[in-house]
C-alpha positions as a Markdown table, in Angstrom:
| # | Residue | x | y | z |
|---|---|---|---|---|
| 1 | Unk | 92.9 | 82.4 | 81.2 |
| 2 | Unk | 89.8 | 83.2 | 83.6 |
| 3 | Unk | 87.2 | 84.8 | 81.9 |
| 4 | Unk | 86.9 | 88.8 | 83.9 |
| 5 | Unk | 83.4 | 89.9 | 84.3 |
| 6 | Unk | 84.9 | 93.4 | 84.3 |
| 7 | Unk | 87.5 | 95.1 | 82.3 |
| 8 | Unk | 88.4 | 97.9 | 84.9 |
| 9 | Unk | 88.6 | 97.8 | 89.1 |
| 10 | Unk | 88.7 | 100.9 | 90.6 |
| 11 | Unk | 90.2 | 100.7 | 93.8 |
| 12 | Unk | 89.6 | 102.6 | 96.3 |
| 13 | Unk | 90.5 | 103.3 | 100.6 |
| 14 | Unk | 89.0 | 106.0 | 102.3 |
| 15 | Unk | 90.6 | 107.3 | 105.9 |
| 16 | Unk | 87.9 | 109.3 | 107.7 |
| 17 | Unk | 88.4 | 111.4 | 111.3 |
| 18 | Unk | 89.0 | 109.1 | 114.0 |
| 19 | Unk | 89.9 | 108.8 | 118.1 |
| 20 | Unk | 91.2 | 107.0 | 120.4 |
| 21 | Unk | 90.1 | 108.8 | 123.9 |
| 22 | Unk | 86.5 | 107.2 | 123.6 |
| 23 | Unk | 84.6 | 110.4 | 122.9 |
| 24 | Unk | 82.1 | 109.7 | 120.3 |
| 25 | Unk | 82.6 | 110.9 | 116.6 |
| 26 | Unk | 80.7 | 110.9 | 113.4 |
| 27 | Unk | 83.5 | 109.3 | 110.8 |
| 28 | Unk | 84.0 | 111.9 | 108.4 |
| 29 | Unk | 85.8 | 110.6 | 104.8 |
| 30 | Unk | 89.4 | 112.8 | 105.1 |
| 31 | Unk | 91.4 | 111.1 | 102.5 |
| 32 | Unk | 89.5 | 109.8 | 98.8 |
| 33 | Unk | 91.9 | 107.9 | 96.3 |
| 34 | Unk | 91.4 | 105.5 | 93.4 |
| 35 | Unk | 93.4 | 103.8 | 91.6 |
| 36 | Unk | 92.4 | 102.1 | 88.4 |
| 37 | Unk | 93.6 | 98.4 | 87.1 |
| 38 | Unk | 93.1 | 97.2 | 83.7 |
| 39 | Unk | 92.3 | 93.5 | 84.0 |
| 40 | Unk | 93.3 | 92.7 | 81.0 |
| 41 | Unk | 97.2 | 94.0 | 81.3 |
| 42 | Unk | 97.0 | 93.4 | 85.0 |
| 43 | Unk | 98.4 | 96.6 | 85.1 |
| 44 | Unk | 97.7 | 100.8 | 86.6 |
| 45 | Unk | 96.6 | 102.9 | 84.2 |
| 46 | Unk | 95.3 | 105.7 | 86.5 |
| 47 | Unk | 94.7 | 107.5 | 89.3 |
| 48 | Unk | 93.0 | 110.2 | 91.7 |
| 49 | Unk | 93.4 | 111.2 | 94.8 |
| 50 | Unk | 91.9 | 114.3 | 96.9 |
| 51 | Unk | 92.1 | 115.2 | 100.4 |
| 52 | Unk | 88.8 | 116.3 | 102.2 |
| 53 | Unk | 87.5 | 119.0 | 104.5 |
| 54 | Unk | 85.3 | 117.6 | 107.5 |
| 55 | Unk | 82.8 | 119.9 | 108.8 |
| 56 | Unk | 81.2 | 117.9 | 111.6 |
| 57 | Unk | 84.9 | 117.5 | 112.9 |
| 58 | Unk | 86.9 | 119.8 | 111.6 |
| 59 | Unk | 90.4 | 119.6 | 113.4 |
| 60 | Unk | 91.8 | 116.7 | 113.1 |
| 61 | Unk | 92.4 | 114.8 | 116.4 |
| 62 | Unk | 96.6 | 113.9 | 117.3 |
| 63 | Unk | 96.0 | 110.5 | 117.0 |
| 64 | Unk | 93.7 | 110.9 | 114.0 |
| 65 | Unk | 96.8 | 112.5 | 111.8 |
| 66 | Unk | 99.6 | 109.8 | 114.2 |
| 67 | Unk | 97.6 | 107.1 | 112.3 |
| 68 | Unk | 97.1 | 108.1 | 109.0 |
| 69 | Unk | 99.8 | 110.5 | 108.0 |
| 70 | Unk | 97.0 | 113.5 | 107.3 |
| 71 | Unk | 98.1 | 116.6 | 108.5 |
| 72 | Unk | 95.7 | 119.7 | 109.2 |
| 73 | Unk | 97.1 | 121.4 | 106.5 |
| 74 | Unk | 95.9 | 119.4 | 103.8 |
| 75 | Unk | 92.8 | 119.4 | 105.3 |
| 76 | Unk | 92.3 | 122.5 | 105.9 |
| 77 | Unk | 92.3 | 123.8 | 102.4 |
| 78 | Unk | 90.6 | 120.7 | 100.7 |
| 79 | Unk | 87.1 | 120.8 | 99.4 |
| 80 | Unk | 83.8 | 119.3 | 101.2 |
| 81 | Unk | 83.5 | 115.5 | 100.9 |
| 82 | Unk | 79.7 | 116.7 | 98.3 |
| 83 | Unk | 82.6 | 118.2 | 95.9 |
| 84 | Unk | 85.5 | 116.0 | 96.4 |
| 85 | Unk | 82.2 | 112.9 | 95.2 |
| 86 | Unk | 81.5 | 115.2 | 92.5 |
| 87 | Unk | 84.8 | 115.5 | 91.0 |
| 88 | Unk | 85.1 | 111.6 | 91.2 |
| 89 | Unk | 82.5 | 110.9 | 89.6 |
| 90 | Unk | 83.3 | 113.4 | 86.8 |
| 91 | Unk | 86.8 | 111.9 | 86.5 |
| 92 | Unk | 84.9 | 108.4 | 86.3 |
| 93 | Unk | 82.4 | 109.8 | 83.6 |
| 94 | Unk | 85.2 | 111.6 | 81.2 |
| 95 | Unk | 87.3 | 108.3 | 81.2 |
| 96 | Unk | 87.2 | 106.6 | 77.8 |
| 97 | Unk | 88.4 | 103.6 | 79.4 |
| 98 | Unk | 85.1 | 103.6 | 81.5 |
| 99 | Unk | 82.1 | 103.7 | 78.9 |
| 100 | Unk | 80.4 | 100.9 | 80.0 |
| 101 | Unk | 79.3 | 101.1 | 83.6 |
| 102 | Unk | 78.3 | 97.4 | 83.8 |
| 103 | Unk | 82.0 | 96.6 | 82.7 |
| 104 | Unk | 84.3 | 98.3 | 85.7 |
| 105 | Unk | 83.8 | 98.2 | 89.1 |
| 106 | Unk | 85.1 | 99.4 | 92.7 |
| 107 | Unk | 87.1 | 97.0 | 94.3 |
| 108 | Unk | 87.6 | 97.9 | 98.6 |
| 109 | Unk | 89.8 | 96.3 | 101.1 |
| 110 | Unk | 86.5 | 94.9 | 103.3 |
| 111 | Unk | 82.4 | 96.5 | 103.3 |
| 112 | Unk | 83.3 | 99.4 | 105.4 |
| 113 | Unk | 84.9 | 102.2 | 102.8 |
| 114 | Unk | 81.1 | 102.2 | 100.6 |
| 115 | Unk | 78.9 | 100.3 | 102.9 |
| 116 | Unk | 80.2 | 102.8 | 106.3 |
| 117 | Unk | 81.6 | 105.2 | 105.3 |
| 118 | Unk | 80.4 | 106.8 | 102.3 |
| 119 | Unk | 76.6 | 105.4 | 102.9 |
| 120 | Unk | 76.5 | 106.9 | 106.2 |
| 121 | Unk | 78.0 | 110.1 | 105.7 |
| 122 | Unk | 75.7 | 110.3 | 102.3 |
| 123 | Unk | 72.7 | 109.6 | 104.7 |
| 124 | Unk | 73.9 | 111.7 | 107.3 |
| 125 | Unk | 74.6 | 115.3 | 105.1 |
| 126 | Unk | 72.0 | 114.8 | 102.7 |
| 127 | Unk | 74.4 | 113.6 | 99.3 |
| 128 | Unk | 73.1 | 109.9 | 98.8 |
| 129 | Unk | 71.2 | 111.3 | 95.3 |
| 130 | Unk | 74.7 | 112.1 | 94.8 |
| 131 | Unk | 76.1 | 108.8 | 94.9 |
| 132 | Unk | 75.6 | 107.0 | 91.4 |
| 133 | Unk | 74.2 | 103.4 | 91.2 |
| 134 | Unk | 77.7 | 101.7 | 90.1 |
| 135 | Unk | 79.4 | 102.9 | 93.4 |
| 136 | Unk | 76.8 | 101.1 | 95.6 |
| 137 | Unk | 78.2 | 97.7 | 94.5 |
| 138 | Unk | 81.4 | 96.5 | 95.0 |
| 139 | Unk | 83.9 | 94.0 | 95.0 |
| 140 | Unk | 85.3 | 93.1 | 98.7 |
| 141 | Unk | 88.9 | 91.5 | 97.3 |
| 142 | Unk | 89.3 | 89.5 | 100.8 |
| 143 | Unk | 86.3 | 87.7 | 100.1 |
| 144 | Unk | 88.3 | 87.3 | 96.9 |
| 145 | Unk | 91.5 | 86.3 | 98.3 |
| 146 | Unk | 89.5 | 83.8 | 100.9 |
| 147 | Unk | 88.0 | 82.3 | 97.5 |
| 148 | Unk | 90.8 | 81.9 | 95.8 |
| 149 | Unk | 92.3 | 80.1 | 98.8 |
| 150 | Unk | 89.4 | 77.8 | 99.6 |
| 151 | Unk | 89.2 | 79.2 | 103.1 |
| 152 | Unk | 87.5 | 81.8 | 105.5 |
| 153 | Unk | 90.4 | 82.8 | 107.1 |
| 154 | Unk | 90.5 | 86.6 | 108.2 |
| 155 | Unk | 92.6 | 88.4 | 105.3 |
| 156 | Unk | 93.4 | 92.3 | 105.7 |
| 157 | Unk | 96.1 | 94.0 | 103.6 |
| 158 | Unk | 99.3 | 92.8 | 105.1 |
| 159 | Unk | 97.7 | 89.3 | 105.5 |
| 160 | Unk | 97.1 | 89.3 | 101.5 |
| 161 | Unk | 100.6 | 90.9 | 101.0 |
| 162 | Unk | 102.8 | 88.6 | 102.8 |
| 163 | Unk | 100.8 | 85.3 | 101.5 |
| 164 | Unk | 101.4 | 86.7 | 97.7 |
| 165 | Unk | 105.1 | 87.3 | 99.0 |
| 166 | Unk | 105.1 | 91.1 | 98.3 |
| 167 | Unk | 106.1 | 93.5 | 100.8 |
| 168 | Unk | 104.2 | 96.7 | 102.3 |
| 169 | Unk | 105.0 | 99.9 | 99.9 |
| 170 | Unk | 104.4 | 103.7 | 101.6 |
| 171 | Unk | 102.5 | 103.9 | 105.2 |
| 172 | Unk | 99.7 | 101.8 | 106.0 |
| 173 | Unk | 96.3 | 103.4 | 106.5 |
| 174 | Unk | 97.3 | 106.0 | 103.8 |
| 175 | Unk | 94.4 | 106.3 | 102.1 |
| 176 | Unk | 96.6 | 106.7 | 98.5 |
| 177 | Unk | 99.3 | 104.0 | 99.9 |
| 178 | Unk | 96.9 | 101.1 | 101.3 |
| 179 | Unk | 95.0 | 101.7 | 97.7 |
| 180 | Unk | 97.8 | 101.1 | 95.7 |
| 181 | Unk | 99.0 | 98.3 | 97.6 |
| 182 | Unk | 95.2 | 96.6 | 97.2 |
| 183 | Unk | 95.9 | 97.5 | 93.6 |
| 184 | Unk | 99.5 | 95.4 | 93.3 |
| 185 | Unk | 97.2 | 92.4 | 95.3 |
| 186 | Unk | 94.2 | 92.6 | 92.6 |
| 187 | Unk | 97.3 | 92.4 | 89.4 |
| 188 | Unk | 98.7 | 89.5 | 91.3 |
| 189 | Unk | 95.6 | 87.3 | 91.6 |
| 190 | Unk | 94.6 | 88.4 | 88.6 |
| 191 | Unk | 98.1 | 86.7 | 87.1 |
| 192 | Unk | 96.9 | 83.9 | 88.9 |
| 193 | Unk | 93.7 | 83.4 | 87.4 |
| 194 | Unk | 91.4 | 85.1 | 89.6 |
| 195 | Unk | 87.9 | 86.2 | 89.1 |
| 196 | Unk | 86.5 | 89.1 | 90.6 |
| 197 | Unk | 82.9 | 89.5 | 90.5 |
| 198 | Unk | 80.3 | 91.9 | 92.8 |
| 199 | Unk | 80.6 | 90.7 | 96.5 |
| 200 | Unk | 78.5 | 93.2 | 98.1 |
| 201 | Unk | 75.7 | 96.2 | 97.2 |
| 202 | Unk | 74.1 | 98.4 | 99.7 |
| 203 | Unk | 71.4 | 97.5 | 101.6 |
| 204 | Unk | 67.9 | 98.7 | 101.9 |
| 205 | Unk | 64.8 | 99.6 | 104.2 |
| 206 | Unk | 65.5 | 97.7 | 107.7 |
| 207 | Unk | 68.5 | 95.8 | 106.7 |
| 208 | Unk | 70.4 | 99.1 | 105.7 |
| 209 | Unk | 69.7 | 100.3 | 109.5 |
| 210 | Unk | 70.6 | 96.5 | 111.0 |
| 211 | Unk | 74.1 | 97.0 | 109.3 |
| 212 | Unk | 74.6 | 100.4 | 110.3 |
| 213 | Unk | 74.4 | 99.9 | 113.6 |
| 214 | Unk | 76.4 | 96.8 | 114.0 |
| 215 | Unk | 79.3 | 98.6 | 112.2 |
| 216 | Unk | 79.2 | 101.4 | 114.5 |
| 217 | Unk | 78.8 | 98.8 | 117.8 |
| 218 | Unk | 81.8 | 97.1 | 116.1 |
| 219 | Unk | 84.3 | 100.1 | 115.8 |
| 220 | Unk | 83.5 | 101.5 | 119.2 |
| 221 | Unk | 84.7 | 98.0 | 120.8 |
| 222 | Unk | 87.8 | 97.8 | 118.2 |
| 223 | Unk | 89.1 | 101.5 | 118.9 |
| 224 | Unk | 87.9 | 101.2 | 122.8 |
| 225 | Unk | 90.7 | 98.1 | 123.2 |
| 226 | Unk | 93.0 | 99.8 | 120.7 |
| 227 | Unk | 92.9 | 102.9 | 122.5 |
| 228 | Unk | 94.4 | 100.8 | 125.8 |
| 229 | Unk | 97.6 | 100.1 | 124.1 |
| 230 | Unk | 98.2 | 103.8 | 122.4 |
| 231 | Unk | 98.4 | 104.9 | 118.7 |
| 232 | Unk | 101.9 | 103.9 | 118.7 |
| 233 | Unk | 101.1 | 100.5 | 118.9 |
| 234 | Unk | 97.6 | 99.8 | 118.0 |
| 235 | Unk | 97.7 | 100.9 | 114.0 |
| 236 | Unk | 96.6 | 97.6 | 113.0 |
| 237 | Unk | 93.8 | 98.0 | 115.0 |
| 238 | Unk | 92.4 | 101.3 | 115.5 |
| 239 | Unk | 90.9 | 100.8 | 111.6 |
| 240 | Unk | 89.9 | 97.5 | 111.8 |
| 241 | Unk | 86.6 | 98.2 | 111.9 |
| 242 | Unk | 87.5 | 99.7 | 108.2 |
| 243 | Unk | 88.5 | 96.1 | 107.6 |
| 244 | Unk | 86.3 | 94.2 | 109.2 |
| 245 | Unk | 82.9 | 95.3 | 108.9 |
| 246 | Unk | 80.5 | 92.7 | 107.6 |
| 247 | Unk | 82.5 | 90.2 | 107.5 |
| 248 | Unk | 84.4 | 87.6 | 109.8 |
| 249 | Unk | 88.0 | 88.0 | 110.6 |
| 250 | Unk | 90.2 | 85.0 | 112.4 |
């Protein structure tokens, strides 16, 4: 059996305020879940999930709730993204599973949910002495999967689902759905033997602006073709800079 650098992956996909009329938007995190393997039992042994006020955006655009399933309502009365990140990291820090910081860590669908998302919000509202060290490295499981396989072929969710023959359970790009589907991924190739070991950290000085910026260039294009199609049709699209983001797709 392969030897596990860590006993515990939290995994974890945000959904943050989107559009698809072209207007620009500062992504605002909307939906935060987690759901925690043991890598041992290849099993779920826990979970948490909030929903999140925006305050740069605050109503939620029609295509923004078409998309993810996130209605105003449960918006509306959910706490700031500063508290939701504190409550996390409480829930992390009274774990007794999760002693040992050097011995779990955050497993994402792609670089965008820590890298993006929660690094440029941080950055943006003032909360990135917030944000403890072992959440600014992760493990990307498509560089993973692609590892496993021997190949750089592109491989989002539903790629990684139907080559491990499982099917799609709940609604894609719900935050709390697409999590615990990576979660039922990360037990399979962990039955197969897999490793998973730190794929990415954040970046620093110059290099931290470099990858900012070619994220945000990156999902401008992606939802400015998506957009040309309509929600409807373009949901494996409009996030895929949520996917993609440093890091090659086919």
């Amino acid at each position: 059996m392969a030897s596990q650098t860590f006993d515990f992956l939290l995994v974890m996909d945000f959904e943050a305020t989107c559009t698809d009329d072209g207007t620009p938007m500062k992504n605002e995190i909307i939906e935060f879940p987690c759901v925690l393997v043991d890598t041992k039992n290849r099993t779920v042994v826990g979970e948490f999930h909030r929903y999140v006020r925006p305050t740069e955006s605050p109503v939620l655009k029609p295509f923004c709730t078409e998309l993810t399933g996130i209605q105003q309502a449960q918006v509306d009365p959910a706490s700031t993204i500063e508290v939701v990140l504190a409550e996390f990291i409480q829930w992390v820090s009274e774990n007794p599973l999760l002693k040992q910081q050097d011995r779990f860590s955050i497993v994402t669908c792609g670089d965008w949910d820590l890298n993006i998302a929660l690094r440029t919000e941080s950055s943006r509202k003032g909360f990135t002495g917030m944000v403890p060290n072992w959440m600014q490295r992760w493990v990307n499981v498509k560089k993973v999967f692609q590892a496993s396989r021997g190949n750089d072929r592109g491989a989002g969710m539903a790629r990684m689902l139907t080559e491990l023959d499982m099917e799609l359970i709940g609604k894609h790009h719900s935050g709390i759905d697409d999590s615990r589907n990576i979660a039922r991924i990360c037990c399979k190739l962990l039955e197969q033997q897999v490793s998973f070991e730190t794929t990415a950290t954040w970046p620093t000085g110059r290099s931290a602006r470099k990858s900012r910026v070619e994220a945000q260039k990156q999902e401008k294009k992606e939802r400015k073709e998506a957009s040309k199609k309509g929600a409807a049709t373009a949901v494996a699209e409009v996030t895929a800079s949520q996917e993609t983001v440093g890091e090659e797709e086919a």
